[in-house]
Structure formats: structure tokens, C-alpha cells
Coordinates of C-alpha atoms in Angstrom, one line a residue:
Chain A
M1 CA 0.0 -0.2 -0.2
L2 CA 3.1 2.4 0.7
E3 CA 6.4 2.1 -0.6
I4 CA 8.9 4.2 -0.6
K5 CA 11.5 3.9 -2.9
N6 CA 15.4 5.7 -2.9
L7 CA 14.1 8.7 -1.2
H8 CA 16.0 11.7 -0.9
V9 CA 14.8 14.9 1.2
S10 CA 16.7 17.9 2.0
I11 CA 15.8 21.2 3.9
D12 CA 17.1 24.3 3.1
G13 CA 19.7 22.5 1.1
K14 CA 20.7 20.2 3.9
K15 CA 20.5 16.7 2.9
I16 CA 18.5 14.7 5.5
L17 CA 17.3 11.2 3.9
K18 CA 19.7 10.2 1.7
G19 CA 17.8 7.2 -0.1
V20 CA 15.6 5.3 2.0
N21 CA 13.9 2.5 1.2
L22 CA 11.0 0.8 3.1
E23 CA 7.1 -0.7 2.4
V24 CA 4.3 -0.9 4.4
K25 CA 1.3 -3.7 3.3
K26 CA -2.1 -3.4 4.1
G27 CA -3.0 -4.3 7.6
E28 CA 0.8 -4.2 8.5
V29 CA 2.5 -2.7 11.3
V30 CA 6.3 -1.5 10.5
A31 CA 8.3 0.0 13.2
L32 CA 10.9 2.4 12.4
M33 CA 13.4 3.0 15.1
G34 CA 16.2 5.1 15.2
P35 CA 18.4 7.9 17.1
N36 CA 17.6 11.5 17.7
G37 CA 18.2 13.2 14.3
S38 CA 18.4 10.4 11.8
G39 CA 15.7 11.4 9.8
K40 CA 12.4 9.7 11.1
S41 CA 10.4 12.6 11.4
T42 CA 11.5 14.2 8.4
L43 CA 10.5 10.9 6.2
A44 CA 7.1 11.6 8.2
L45 CA 6.6 14.9 7.4
A46 CA 8.1 14.7 3.8
M47 CA 5.5 11.6 3.4
M48 CA 2.7 14.0 4.7
G49 CA 3.6 16.9 2.2
H50 CA 5.4 19.2 4.4
P51 CA 6.4 22.1 2.1
N52 CA 9.9 22.7 3.7
Y53 CA 10.9 19.5 2.7
K54 CA 12.5 19.2 -0.6
I55 CA 12.4 15.8 -2.5
D56 CA 15.3 15.5 -4.4
E57 CA 15.0 12.0 -5.8
G58 CA 13.2 9.1 -5.3
E59 CA 9.6 8.0 -4.8
I60 CA 6.7 8.0 -2.6
L61 CA 4.2 5.2 -3.8
F62 CA 0.7 5.4 -2.2
K63 CA -1.8 2.8 -3.4
G64 CA 0.3 2.3 -6.7
K65 CA 0.4 6.2 -7.4
D66 CA 3.3 8.5 -6.6
I67 CA 2.2 11.3 -4.5
K68 CA 5.1 13.6 -3.9
G69 CA 3.6 16.4 -6.1
L70 CA 0.4 16.4 -3.8
E71 CA -0.5 18.9 -1.2
A72 CA -1.0 17.7 2.3
N73 CA -4.8 17.9 1.8
E74 CA -4.9 15.5 -1.4
R75 CA -2.7 13.1 0.3
A76 CA -4.9 13.0 3.5
K77 CA -8.0 12.5 1.1
L78 CA -6.4 9.3 -0.4
G79 CA -6.1 8.4 2.7
L80 CA -2.9 9.0 4.3
F81 CA -2.5 9.9 8.0
L82 CA 0.4 11.6 10.0
S83 CA 0.1 11.6 14.3
F84 CA 2.1 14.8 14.6
Q85 CA 5.4 14.2 17.1
Y86 CA 4.1 18.1 18.2
P87 CA 0.9 18.7 17.3
Y88 CA -0.1 22.6 17.1
E89 CA -2.4 24.3 18.9
I90 CA -5.2 26.1 17.2
S91 CA -6.9 28.5 19.5
G92 CA -10.7 29.0 19.1
V93 CA -11.5 26.0 17.2
S94 CA -12.9 23.0 19.3
M95 CA -12.0 19.7 19.0
S96 CA -15.3 18.4 17.8
N97 CA -15.8 21.4 15.3
F98 CA -12.1 20.8 13.7
L99 CA -13.4 16.7 13.5
R100 CA -16.6 17.9 11.7
T101 CA -15.1 20.1 9.3
A102 CA -12.5 17.6 8.6
L103 CA -14.8 14.8 7.9
N104 CA -17.0 16.8 6.0
T105 CA -13.9 17.6 3.2
K106 CA -13.9 13.4 2.8
R107 CA -17.7 13.4 2.3
D108 CA -19.8 14.4 -0.6
E109 CA -22.5 15.1 1.9
K110 CA -22.0 17.0 5.2
I111 CA -22.5 14.7 7.9
N112 CA -25.4 14.7 10.2
V113 CA -25.0 15.9 13.8
F114 CA -26.8 13.0 15.2
E115 CA -24.4 11.0 13.5
F116 CA -21.4 12.8 14.4
K117 CA -21.9 13.0 18.1
K118 CA -22.7 8.7 17.7
M119 CA -19.8 8.2 16.2
L120 CA -17.4 10.9 18.4
Y121 CA -18.7 9.4 21.5
E122 CA -18.1 6.2 20.5
K123 CA -14.4 6.8 19.8
L124 CA -14.0 8.9 22.9
S125 CA -15.1 5.8 24.7
L126 CA -12.7 3.7 23.1
L127 CA -9.7 5.5 24.0
K128 CA -11.3 6.7 27.6
I129 CA -11.2 10.1 26.8
P130 CA -13.8 12.4 28.7
K131 CA -16.4 13.7 26.4
E132 CA -15.6 17.4 27.8
F133 CA -12.6 16.8 25.7
A134 CA -14.3 17.4 22.6
E135 CA -15.3 20.9 23.4
R136 CA -12.0 21.9 24.3
Y137 CA -9.8 24.1 21.7
L138 CA -7.7 22.0 19.9
N139 CA -4.6 21.1 21.9
E140 CA -4.7 24.1 23.7
G141 CA -3.8 23.6 27.1
F142 CA -3.2 19.8 26.6
S143 CA -0.7 17.9 28.1
G144 CA 1.8 16.0 26.1
G145 CA -0.1 12.7 26.5
E146 CA -3.5 14.5 25.7
K147 CA -2.2 15.9 22.5
K148 CA -1.1 12.6 21.6
K149 CA -4.4 10.9 22.9
A150 CA -6.1 13.6 20.8
E151 CA -4.1 12.9 17.4
I152 CA -5.2 9.1 18.0
L153 CA -9.0 10.2 18.3
Q154 CA -8.2 12.1 14.9
L155 CA -7.2 9.0 13.6
A156 CA -10.1 7.3 15.1
M157 CA -12.1 10.0 13.4
L158 CA -10.8 10.0 9.8
Q159 CA -10.5 6.4 9.5
P160 CA -7.3 6.4 7.1
Q161 CA -5.9 3.6 5.2
M162 CA -2.2 4.2 6.3
A163 CA -1.0 6.0 9.4
I164 CA 2.3 7.4 10.1
L165 CA 2.6 7.7 13.7
D166 CA 5.5 9.9 14.8
E167 CA 6.7 9.4 18.3
T168 CA 2.9 8.6 19.7
D169 CA 4.3 6.9 22.7
S170 CA 6.4 9.5 23.9
G171 CA 4.9 12.1 26.9
M172 CA 2.4 9.0 27.7
D173 CA 2.2 7.3 30.8
I174 CA 2.2 3.6 30.7
D175 CA -1.8 3.7 31.4
A176 CA -2.6 6.1 28.5
L177 CA -0.1 3.7 26.3
R178 CA -2.1 0.9 27.1
I179 CA -5.2 2.4 26.4
V180 CA -3.9 4.1 23.1
S181 CA -2.4 0.8 22.1
N182 CA -5.6 -1.0 22.4
G183 CA -7.5 1.8 20.6
I184 CA -5.1 1.4 17.7
N185 CA -5.5 -2.0 17.8
T186 CA -9.0 -1.9 17.6
L187 CA -8.8 0.9 14.8
M188 CA -6.7 -1.8 12.4
N189 CA -9.0 -4.2 11.7
G190 CA -7.0 -6.0 9.6
N191 CA -6.9 -3.1 7.0
L192 CA -5.5 -0.1 8.2
G193 CA -1.5 0.1 7.4
I194 CA 0.7 1.5 10.2
L195 CA 4.5 3.3 10.2
L196 CA 5.3 3.6 13.8
I197 CA 7.9 5.9 14.5
T198 CA 9.5 5.4 17.8
H199 CA 12.8 5.4 19.9
Y200 CA 11.6 2.6 22.1
Q201 CA 10.7 -0.8 22.2
R202 CA 8.1 -0.4 25.2
I203 CA 4.7 0.3 22.5
L204 CA 5.9 -2.5 20.6
N205 CA 5.1 -4.8 23.5
Y206 CA 1.1 -3.4 22.6
I207 CA 1.4 -2.8 18.8
K208 CA 3.2 -6.0 17.5
P209 CA 5.0 -5.2 14.1
N210 CA 5.3 -7.1 11.2
K211 CA 8.7 -5.6 10.4
V212 CA 11.1 -3.4 11.9
Y213 CA 13.6 -1.0 10.3
I214 CA 16.5 0.9 11.9
M215 CA 17.4 4.3 10.5
V216 CA 20.5 5.8 11.1
D217 CA 21.7 9.2 9.5
G218 CA 19.3 8.9 6.6
R219 CA 19.3 5.7 5.8
V220 CA 17.6 2.5 6.5
V221 CA 20.8 0.5 8.0
K222 CA 18.9 -2.8 8.8
S223 CA 15.5 -4.3 8.8
G224 CA 13.9 -7.4 10.7
D225 CA 11.4 -8.9 12.2
K226 CA 10.3 -7.5 16.2
E227 CA 13.4 -9.8 17.4
L228 CA 15.3 -6.8 16.1
A229 CA 13.6 -4.2 18.5
K230 CA 14.9 -6.5 21.2
E231 CA 18.1 -7.2 20.0
L232 CA 18.4 -2.9 19.4
E233 CA 16.9 -2.2 23.2
A234 CA 19.6 -4.8 24.5
K235 CA 22.3 -3.3 22.5
G236 CA 21.5 0.6 21.8
Y237 CA 21.8 2.1 18.5
E238 CA 25.6 1.7 18.8
G239 CA 26.2 -1.3 17.3
F240 CA 24.2 -0.1 14.3
V241 CA 26.0 3.0 13.6
K242 CA 28.7 1.8 11.8
K243 CA 27.9 -1.1 9.3
Chain B
M1 CA -19.3 76.5 6.9
L2 CA -19.1 76.1 11.0
S3 CA -20.2 79.2 12.7
K4 CA -21.3 80.5 15.9
E5 CA -24.4 81.2 14.7
L6 CA -25.0 77.5 13.7
V7 CA -24.5 76.4 17.4
K8 CA -26.6 78.9 18.4
K9 CA -29.3 77.6 16.0
F10 CA -28.7 74.3 16.8
S11 CA -29.3 74.9 20.5
A12 CA -32.4 77.4 20.3
D13 CA -33.9 74.7 18.1
R14 CA -33.5 72.3 20.9
K15 CA -35.2 74.7 23.2
E16 CA -32.1 74.1 25.3
P17 CA -31.2 76.0 28.7
E18 CA -28.6 79.0 28.7
W19 CA -25.9 77.1 30.8
L20 CA -26.0 74.3 27.9
L21 CA -25.9 76.6 25.1
R22 CA -23.1 78.7 27.0
R23 CA -21.0 75.3 27.1
R24 CA -21.6 74.4 23.8
L25 CA -19.7 77.6 22.4
E26 CA -17.3 77.4 25.0
A27 CA -16.8 73.7 23.3
F28 CA -16.8 75.4 19.7
D29 CA -14.1 78.2 20.7
Q30 CA -11.7 75.4 21.9
F31 CA -12.6 73.4 18.5
K32 CA -11.3 76.5 16.6
E33 CA -8.3 77.1 18.8
L34 CA -7.1 73.3 19.0
P35 CA -4.3 72.2 16.6
D36 CA -5.7 69.7 13.9
P37 CA -4.8 66.1 14.8
S38 CA -1.7 64.4 13.8
F39 CA -2.3 60.7 13.7
R40 CA 1.3 60.2 14.1
Y41 CA 2.4 58.4 17.5
G42 CA 6.2 58.5 16.8
L43 CA 6.1 55.2 14.8
H44 CA 6.5 54.3 11.2
I45 CA 3.0 53.9 10.6
M46 CA 0.8 57.0 10.2
L47 CA -2.4 57.0 9.4
R48 CA -3.7 59.4 7.1
P49 CA -7.5 59.9 7.1
E50 CA -9.5 62.6 4.9
L51 CA -11.1 64.7 7.3
N52 CA -12.1 68.2 6.9
L53 CA -13.7 69.5 9.7
D54 CA -14.2 72.9 9.5
N55 CA -16.3 72.2 6.1
L56 CA -18.4 69.7 7.8
E57 CA -22.0 70.4 6.7
I58 CA -24.0 70.3 9.9
D59 CA -27.1 68.0 10.1
N60 CA -29.7 69.9 12.4
E61 CA -32.4 67.0 11.9
N62 CA -33.9 65.0 14.8
V63 CA -34.5 67.9 16.7
K64 CA -35.5 66.7 20.2
N65 CA -35.6 68.3 23.4
A66 CA -33.6 66.1 25.8
T67 CA -34.6 67.8 28.7
Q68 CA -34.4 64.8 31.1
I69 CA -30.6 65.7 30.9
W70 CA -30.8 69.1 32.4
G71 CA -30.6 67.9 35.8
F72 CA -27.0 66.0 35.2
G73 CA -25.2 69.1 33.3
D74 CA -22.6 68.5 36.2
K75 CA -21.8 65.4 34.8
L76 CA -21.9 66.2 31.1
G77 CA -18.6 66.0 29.2
K78 CA -16.7 65.6 32.3
L79 CA -15.0 62.3 31.5
I80 CA -14.3 63.4 27.9
K81 CA -10.5 64.4 26.9
Q82 CA -10.5 67.6 25.2
D83 CA -9.8 67.6 21.5
K84 CA -10.8 68.7 18.0
F85 CA -13.2 65.9 17.8
S86 CA -14.9 66.0 21.3
T87 CA -14.9 69.9 21.2
L88 CA -16.8 69.7 17.9
N89 CA -18.9 66.8 19.2
F90 CA -19.8 69.1 22.2
A91 CA -20.8 71.7 20.0
F92 CA -23.4 69.8 17.8
A93 CA -24.2 66.9 20.0
N94 CA -27.8 65.6 20.3
I95 CA -27.4 64.5 23.9
H96 CA -29.2 61.6 25.5
L97 CA -29.5 60.2 29.0
I98 CA -30.0 56.5 30.2
E99 CA -30.8 56.3 33.7
A100 CA -31.0 52.7 35.7
K101 CA -32.3 53.2 39.2
E102 CA -31.3 52.0 42.4
N103 CA -31.5 47.8 41.7
E104 CA -33.1 48.5 38.4
Q105 CA -32.4 46.2 35.5
L106 CA -32.3 47.8 32.1
N107 CA -31.9 46.2 28.7
I108 CA -31.3 48.5 26.3
E109 CA -30.6 48.9 22.1
I110 CA -29.2 52.1 20.7
A111 CA -29.1 52.4 17.1
D112 CA -28.8 56.6 16.8
K113 CA -28.3 57.8 13.5
N114 CA -27.3 61.3 13.8
Q115 CA -24.1 62.7 12.6
F116 CA -23.0 63.7 16.3
S117 CA -24.4 62.4 19.4
H118 CA -23.4 62.0 23.2
T119 CA -25.1 59.7 25.4
V120 CA -24.4 59.8 29.1
I121 CA -25.3 56.2 31.0
L122 CA -26.3 56.9 34.9
A123 CA -26.0 53.5 36.7
K124 CA -27.4 54.2 40.3
P125 CA -26.1 51.8 43.0
N126 CA -26.4 48.2 42.3
S127 CA -28.4 48.4 39.1
H128 CA -27.6 46.2 36.2
V129 CA -27.4 48.0 32.9
N130 CA -26.9 45.7 29.2
I131 CA -26.5 48.1 26.5
F132 CA -26.2 47.0 22.6
E133 CA -25.0 49.7 20.4
S134 CA -25.3 49.6 16.2
V135 CA -23.7 52.2 14.6
N136 CA -24.2 51.6 10.7
E137 CA -26.0 54.2 9.2
S138 CA -24.8 57.9 8.8
G139 CA -23.9 60.8 6.3
N140 CA -20.0 60.9 5.6
Y141 CA -18.8 61.7 9.3
K142 CA -20.1 60.2 12.5
S143 CA -19.1 61.1 15.8
N144 CA -20.3 59.4 18.5
F145 CA -19.1 60.2 22.5
I146 CA -20.4 57.9 25.5
E147 CA -19.9 58.5 29.0
I148 CA -20.8 56.0 32.0
Y149 CA -21.0 56.8 35.4
A150 CA -21.3 53.2 37.0
E151 CA -22.3 53.9 40.8
E152 CA -21.5 51.6 44.0
G153 CA -22.3 47.9 42.9
S154 CA -23.9 48.6 39.5
T155 CA -22.8 46.5 36.3
V156 CA -22.9 48.1 33.0
N157 CA -22.2 45.9 29.8
F158 CA -21.7 48.0 26.9
A159 CA -21.4 46.5 23.5
S160 CA -20.8 48.7 20.4
L161 CA -21.0 47.3 16.9
Q162 CA -20.0 49.6 14.3
N163 CA -20.5 48.7 10.9
L164 CA -20.6 51.7 9.1
G165 CA -20.0 52.0 5.1
K166 CA -17.0 52.4 3.7
N167 CA -17.6 56.3 2.9
V168 CA -17.6 57.3 6.4
N169 CA -15.2 59.0 8.7
Y170 CA -16.1 57.6 12.5
I171 CA -14.8 59.2 15.4
S172 CA -15.9 57.4 18.7
G173 CA -15.0 57.9 22.5
K174 CA -16.4 55.9 25.1
Y175 CA -15.5 56.7 28.9
A176 CA -16.7 55.3 32.4
S177 CA -16.2 56.4 35.8
I178 CA -16.3 53.4 37.6
S179 CA -17.1 53.7 41.3
E180 CA -16.9 51.3 44.5
G181 CA -17.5 48.0 43.8
A182 CA -19.0 48.6 40.2
K183 CA -17.9 47.0 36.7
V184 CA -18.0 48.1 33.3
N185 CA -17.4 45.9 30.5
W186 CA -17.0 47.2 27.1
F187 CA -16.9 45.0 23.7
D188 CA -16.2 47.4 21.0
I189 CA -16.2 46.1 17.5
S190 CA -14.7 48.3 14.7
L191 CA -15.6 46.7 11.1
G192 CA -17.3 49.3 9.0
A193 CA -16.0 52.9 8.3
K194 CA -13.3 54.4 6.0
F195 CA -11.4 55.6 8.6
A196 CA -12.5 54.7 12.2
K197 CA -10.9 56.5 15.3
S198 CA -12.1 54.6 18.9
D199 CA -11.2 55.7 22.2
V200 CA -12.2 53.4 25.2
V201 CA -11.2 54.3 28.4
S202 CA -12.2 52.8 32.0
F203 CA -11.7 55.0 35.2
L204 CA -11.6 52.8 38.1
R205 CA -12.4 55.2 40.8
G206 CA -13.9 53.0 43.9
K207 CA -12.0 50.3 45.8
N208 CA -13.0 47.1 44.0
A209 CA -13.9 48.6 40.7
A210 CA -13.3 46.5 37.8
T211 CA -13.4 46.9 33.9
N212 CA -13.3 44.3 30.9
N213 CA -12.3 46.6 27.9
Y214 CA -12.4 44.2 25.0
G215 CA -12.1 45.2 21.5
L216 CA -12.3 43.7 17.9
F217 CA -11.4 44.9 14.5
L218 CA -11.4 43.8 10.8
G219 CA -10.1 45.5 7.9
N220 CA -10.3 45.1 4.3
Q221 CA -9.7 47.5 1.2
D222 CA -7.9 50.5 2.8
Q223 CA -9.9 50.9 5.4
Q224 CA -7.5 52.9 8.4
F225 CA -8.5 52.1 12.4
D226 CA -7.2 54.3 15.4
L227 CA -7.6 52.4 18.3
Y228 CA -7.2 53.2 21.9
S229 CA -7.9 51.6 25.2
A230 CA -7.1 52.2 28.6
A231 CA -7.7 51.5 31.9
I232 CA -6.6 54.2 34.8
H233 CA -6.7 52.6 38.3
E234 CA -7.0 55.5 40.9
A235 CA -8.2 53.1 43.5
E236 CA -7.0 49.9 45.9
D237 CA -7.8 46.4 44.7
T238 CA -8.8 47.6 41.3
K239 CA -9.0 45.2 38.2
S240 CA -8.5 45.3 34.7
D241 CA -8.5 43.5 31.6
I242 CA -7.9 44.7 28.1
L243 CA -8.0 42.6 25.0
M244 CA -7.8 43.7 21.7
K245 CA -7.7 41.2 18.4
G246 CA -8.0 42.2 14.8
I247 CA -7.5 41.0 11.4
L248 CA -6.5 43.1 8.4
K249 CA -7.1 42.0 4.8
D250 CA -5.6 43.6 1.7
K251 CA -4.3 46.9 2.2
A252 CA -5.8 47.9 5.8
K253 CA -4.1 49.8 8.2
S254 CA -4.5 49.6 12.1
L255 CA -2.8 51.4 14.6
Y256 CA -3.5 50.5 18.6
R257 CA -2.6 52.1 21.6
G258 CA -3.1 50.3 25.1
L259 CA -2.5 51.5 28.6
V260 CA -2.5 50.3 31.8
K261 CA -2.0 53.0 34.2
I262 CA -2.0 52.6 38.0
N263 CA -1.7 55.3 39.8
E264 CA 0.0 55.5 43.7
K265 CA -3.1 55.1 45.6
A266 CA -4.2 52.4 43.8
A267 CA -2.1 49.5 45.7
N268 CA -3.1 45.8 45.2
S269 CA -4.6 46.1 41.7
D270 CA -4.4 43.9 39.2
G271 CA -4.0 45.1 35.1
Y272 CA -3.7 43.2 32.1
Q273 CA -3.4 43.9 28.3
K274 CA -3.0 41.6 25.6
E275 CA -3.3 43.0 21.8
E276 CA -3.1 40.3 19.0
V277 CA -3.4 41.4 15.4
L278 CA -3.4 38.5 12.3
L279 CA -2.4 40.2 9.1
L280 CA -4.2 38.2 5.8
S281 CA -2.1 40.1 3.4
E282 CA 1.5 41.3 2.6
E283 CA 0.1 45.0 2.3
A284 CA -1.7 45.0 5.1
E285 CA 0.2 47.0 8.0
A286 CA -0.6 46.7 11.7
D287 CA 1.4 48.8 14.9
V288 CA 0.8 47.8 18.7
I289 CA 1.8 49.8 21.5
P290 CA 1.3 48.4 24.7
N291 CA 2.2 50.6 27.6
L292 CA 2.3 49.9 31.6
E293 CA 2.2 53.1 33.7
I294 CA 2.9 52.0 37.4
D295 CA 3.3 54.1 40.2
N296 CA 2.7 51.6 42.9
G297 CA 4.8 48.9 43.6
N298 CA 2.4 46.5 45.1
V299 CA 0.2 45.5 41.9
R300 CA -0.4 42.7 39.2
C301 CA 0.4 43.9 35.8
S302 CA 1.4 42.1 32.3
H303 CA 0.9 42.8 28.5
G304 CA 1.4 41.3 25.6
A305 CA 1.5 42.1 22.1
S306 CA 1.8 40.5 18.9
I307 CA 1.6 40.9 15.0
G308 CA 2.0 38.0 12.5
N309 CA 0.5 36.1 9.8
I310 CA -1.2 32.6 9.8
D311 CA 1.6 30.4 11.0
K312 CA 2.5 27.9 8.2
E313 CA 3.0 25.0 10.6
K314 CA -0.8 25.4 11.9
L315 CA -2.2 25.4 8.2
F316 CA -0.1 22.2 7.0
Y317 CA -1.4 20.8 10.4
L318 CA -5.0 21.4 9.7
M319 CA -4.1 20.6 5.5
S320 CA -3.0 17.5 7.0
R321 CA -6.4 16.1 7.8
G322 CA -7.8 16.9 4.6
L323 CA -8.7 20.7 4.8
D324 CA -7.9 22.8 1.9
K325 CA -5.5 25.8 2.2
E326 CA -9.0 28.2 2.2
A327 CA -10.6 26.3 4.6
A328 CA -7.9 25.7 6.9
V329 CA -7.4 29.6 6.9
K330 CA -10.8 30.2 7.5
L331 CA -10.8 28.0 10.5
I332 CA -7.7 29.6 11.9
V333 CA -9.4 33.1 11.4
E334 CA -12.7 32.3 13.1
G335 CA -10.7 30.6 15.9
F336 CA -8.7 33.9 16.3
F337 CA -12.1 35.7 17.1
D338 CA -13.8 33.2 18.7
S339 CA -12.6 32.9 22.5
L340 CA -13.1 37.0 22.3
L341 CA -16.7 36.5 21.0
A342 CA -17.4 33.5 23.7
K343 CA -16.8 36.6 26.2
A344 CA -19.3 38.6 25.0
D345 CA -23.0 37.6 23.4
V346 CA -23.4 40.1 20.3
R347 CA -25.8 38.9 17.9
N348 CA -25.1 38.4 14.4
V349 CA -21.7 39.6 14.9
K350 CA -19.9 36.0 13.9
D351 CA -22.0 36.3 10.5
I352 CA -21.0 39.7 9.5
I353 CA -17.4 38.8 10.4
M354 CA -17.2 35.9 8.3
E355 CA -19.5 37.6 5.1
K356 CA -16.7 40.2 5.5
L357 CA -13.7 37.5 5.4
K358 CA -14.7 35.9 2.2

């Protein structure tokens, strides 16, 4: 469903990604691990179409189509989703207003209020988020963990086919992590593909990866199954830096 | 052409007492002597309204004998700063009085069509007054002054929605004297006019007096705004909160000045001010000058001001959820005013704003 081929990305003339290859199939969880500054977030933002990230070479194939010329909203409409590492605060816009607006962009007909509420409450309860949360301004004054939960709520509501989760586990305590992981597992339902970007093996205890890639200095230096993540946890990144 | 004879006729047509005519004539003399306003506040933005006050055609319609005001001559005009605009207003204003008796609750709508108007609001102890003023009809010049006297324990909420045509020069001054335990909340909305000058000033004169001085503006095309809000703390335990938010499109310009002044006597007071301007075009210009003048060490004050374009990262964030650029901008802009609009319930204002932003 998602295939990245020889992707080279630079920002302000500085090369960050130096030929990345990876693939996520339908219904698969692929973990992408790597030290700080290895280019994981750059990959996530470039895949979503951030205007500051210049693609110098390579392809981003989503459902067989190269999407690298598309705007972020067009990519979203095709079914791509990014859970941000640092979600932005949008003052004055309630979560529910935002979600309804976003949902309506994907539909021919506007969702009716009753249907929307029903769906919203269902997803809130899946993620054990209190109802009042939906009336707060988007991410404004949210704790780190709440912001990450809010991202997964958006994922649940917008129902994409492919989700990139950029360090969703950071800032979450163990209970929140368990709830959110369970939520994600429920949402996957055999269809959703996930590229899970993380520093730590911890979240992989809850969301089982089919594949693990390790990225160092803008390249995927090793891939393997979930045992690789455990190996990494034991040895640290040191062993992977110089091949 | 303006003249003393015109002032005399204006006053005589309203069958006014001698003291009022005398004060109108004094004001007219001052008007003649005062220098033209400069609209330069030592900054890089200078507003250039096309005002030609000396050649105004005075509209002497709506002759109404405002006899109620006669008993309040000692208050009339006392809060207003004397300048070219206010003195001219005093010479030719249609004067109104709104009075709330002790413990009375009043809800009043004002839609004044006079060229010059001057309204005095007298809120007796423990009264509660809600006023909604709409300013949307006039000739090429409109001048509107408001004075509020909020006596002990009273509350006055004054919301003003200015949505004049783009041919109008609008001059407005709103002043409140707030006594012990009383509260005056302003919500001053400037949407229309070619050039709009609006001053909103709260004098906190009694212990525990409080004011929220909120304002909103939205300019497009070549509109110009000259806005000022101030809270003058003259007594202990007084509280003020100034918040001004504006959006400018096209070639619109704004100059905003905010002032929290805390006198020596105003110990244990709180004064906050915040200004935010969002620019939606390259050519729009805004300037913000926040000011704190503090003469007492035992107070809590803060101010913050920002002028900026829409944050591109926020735009990307919203677009990543499927909103196209236009929809994302609309949502951010709506949200920008929402926190302010949520503080005051002003009818239709949101619809008017959204229509103008299209």
C-alpha cells in the first residue's frame, strides 16, 4: 500500500534523507526506529507533504500512485494520516468543530449532527477520553499525553488507510500508552497500515510489528522482525551506527 | 461652514437652557483653537484620514428636546478628553440620557442615526445595565461619545458594533467612571468605516472597581483604524483586563495603543493587557503600542502584544487532515476571534465577520 523508493530529502539545502527504502502493506505494522536526528520525523513530514521538505530524488508510492507532487490535504483525502510528534495548538477551534470540518472534506454530503455525535462518543469511549475533551480548543493547554491521545482520536474519526505515528508513545504514561495501543489495535481491523516511528521498544509490546526498520543518518541500515527491536533495546544504537 | 450662529441655532431649536448653550459655545471656541489631530504617534505607521472638519455640513435634523439631561449638567462631558473631535461633538451633539435607578435592571438597544451624538449613562447603585449599540447608518462623518457613570455596586455591559459604510469617517470616544464595587465591561467592535477612531477608557475610581475592556476589529480594502483602550486605576483593589484582537486584509491599516495606568493610591490592583493582530495580506499594516505606567509597587500587571501572519505549520497541520488551504485559513481566522466572541454575546457579529472575510 505504501512504498518508499530511494527517497532523498533536503531542508534548506541540507540533505537529511539519503536514499530511504521501505514498504508497508495493508494491515501491517512497520516499526521505524533510530536515534535522534536520524531522519525519522523528516520522513514522516515529507510523506505527508510538508512544504519545507524538498524531495530531491525517489518516489513515495501510495496505493500505487506517486504522491510526491500532491498537497497535504490531497494526500489526506487519498487516505494518508500523520499523527504529529508535536501537534499544534489551534486557538478558538474546538476539537469537535475541527473533526466535523475535517470529516466533511472527505464526504460528498455533510455528516449530520446526530451521526457525528454518535461516532465521536464511540471513539472517545474507545480511547477512554472524557466527553468534555471534545469541546476544548484543539490541543490548547493539553498535556503532552493528551495531545497524543487527541491525535489518535483524530485517526479514529478520520479512518485513513495508512497512518504514520510519529513518536505517539512519547509523553504518555504507561496507562495512557496501554489504552491508546488497545485503541489502535481495534482500529486496525486488518486493514489499516501503520508506520510506527519510535525510540523505544516499549510500545511494541502492545502493538506488534510485522517488520522493524532501523534508520541511522538518513538511511535504513537494518531491517528484521520484532526480535530486532529487542536486540536494539539490549545493544543500543551504537552497534548499528557503523555497519 | 461652521459658525457660532450655527451652534446657537442648533441649541435654540432644541429649546436648551442657557448654561448648555454657553457650554456648547465654549466647546466651539476650543474647537477653533485646538490644533488639527496629527495621527502620528512616533511610529513608522501613520494614518492619513481625509478629514475636513471645518467644512462639515452640520445635520440639524432629529430635533428633540432632551430635557432629562438638564439635571446632569455637572456630569455632562466631564470624562471626555478635550480635543478637536470631542469639542466639535460637544458643540453639535444630540444628547441622550439613560438612567438606571437603584437595583433596576435595564436592557437597551441604541441605533442612533445622528451625525453627532453624546450619550450619558447613569447607573445608580446596584443597578444592572446591558446596552447594545449598533452604528451602521450615517452620512460621511459620524461622531459618537459615550459617558458611563457606574455607581456603587452597579454593572454596565456596553457592546458596540460599528459597521458603517466605506465612505464614512467615524470618531468615537467611550469613557466610564467606575465607583466602588462597580463593573463596566466594554466590547467595542470596529468593522466598517473608511477611517475609524475609537477610544475606550475606563477610570477605576472606587475600591474593588473592575473593568473588562475588550475590542475587536476587522479591516479590508483601504480601511484605517486608530484604536485606543485604557484602564486608569485610581483606587485600591481595582482590576482591569484589556484585550484587543484584529485581523487586516488587503491594504488595511491599524494603529492600536493600549494603556494600563496605576496611580500611587491604587495598591493591590491587577492590570492586564493583550493585543493580537493577524495579517492576511502582504500589504496590510499594523502597529501595536502597549503601555504600562505604574506608580505603585504592590500591583500585578502584564502585557503582551503580537502581530503576525498565519503560522504555516498550523496551516500544514490542518491541511494534513484534509482541509484545503482556504478552509484551513478560515478555521484559524474563525478561531482567532472565537475566544473573544465567547466572552460577550453579541448577536450576528460572527455572521457579519465571516461574510466580510470571504
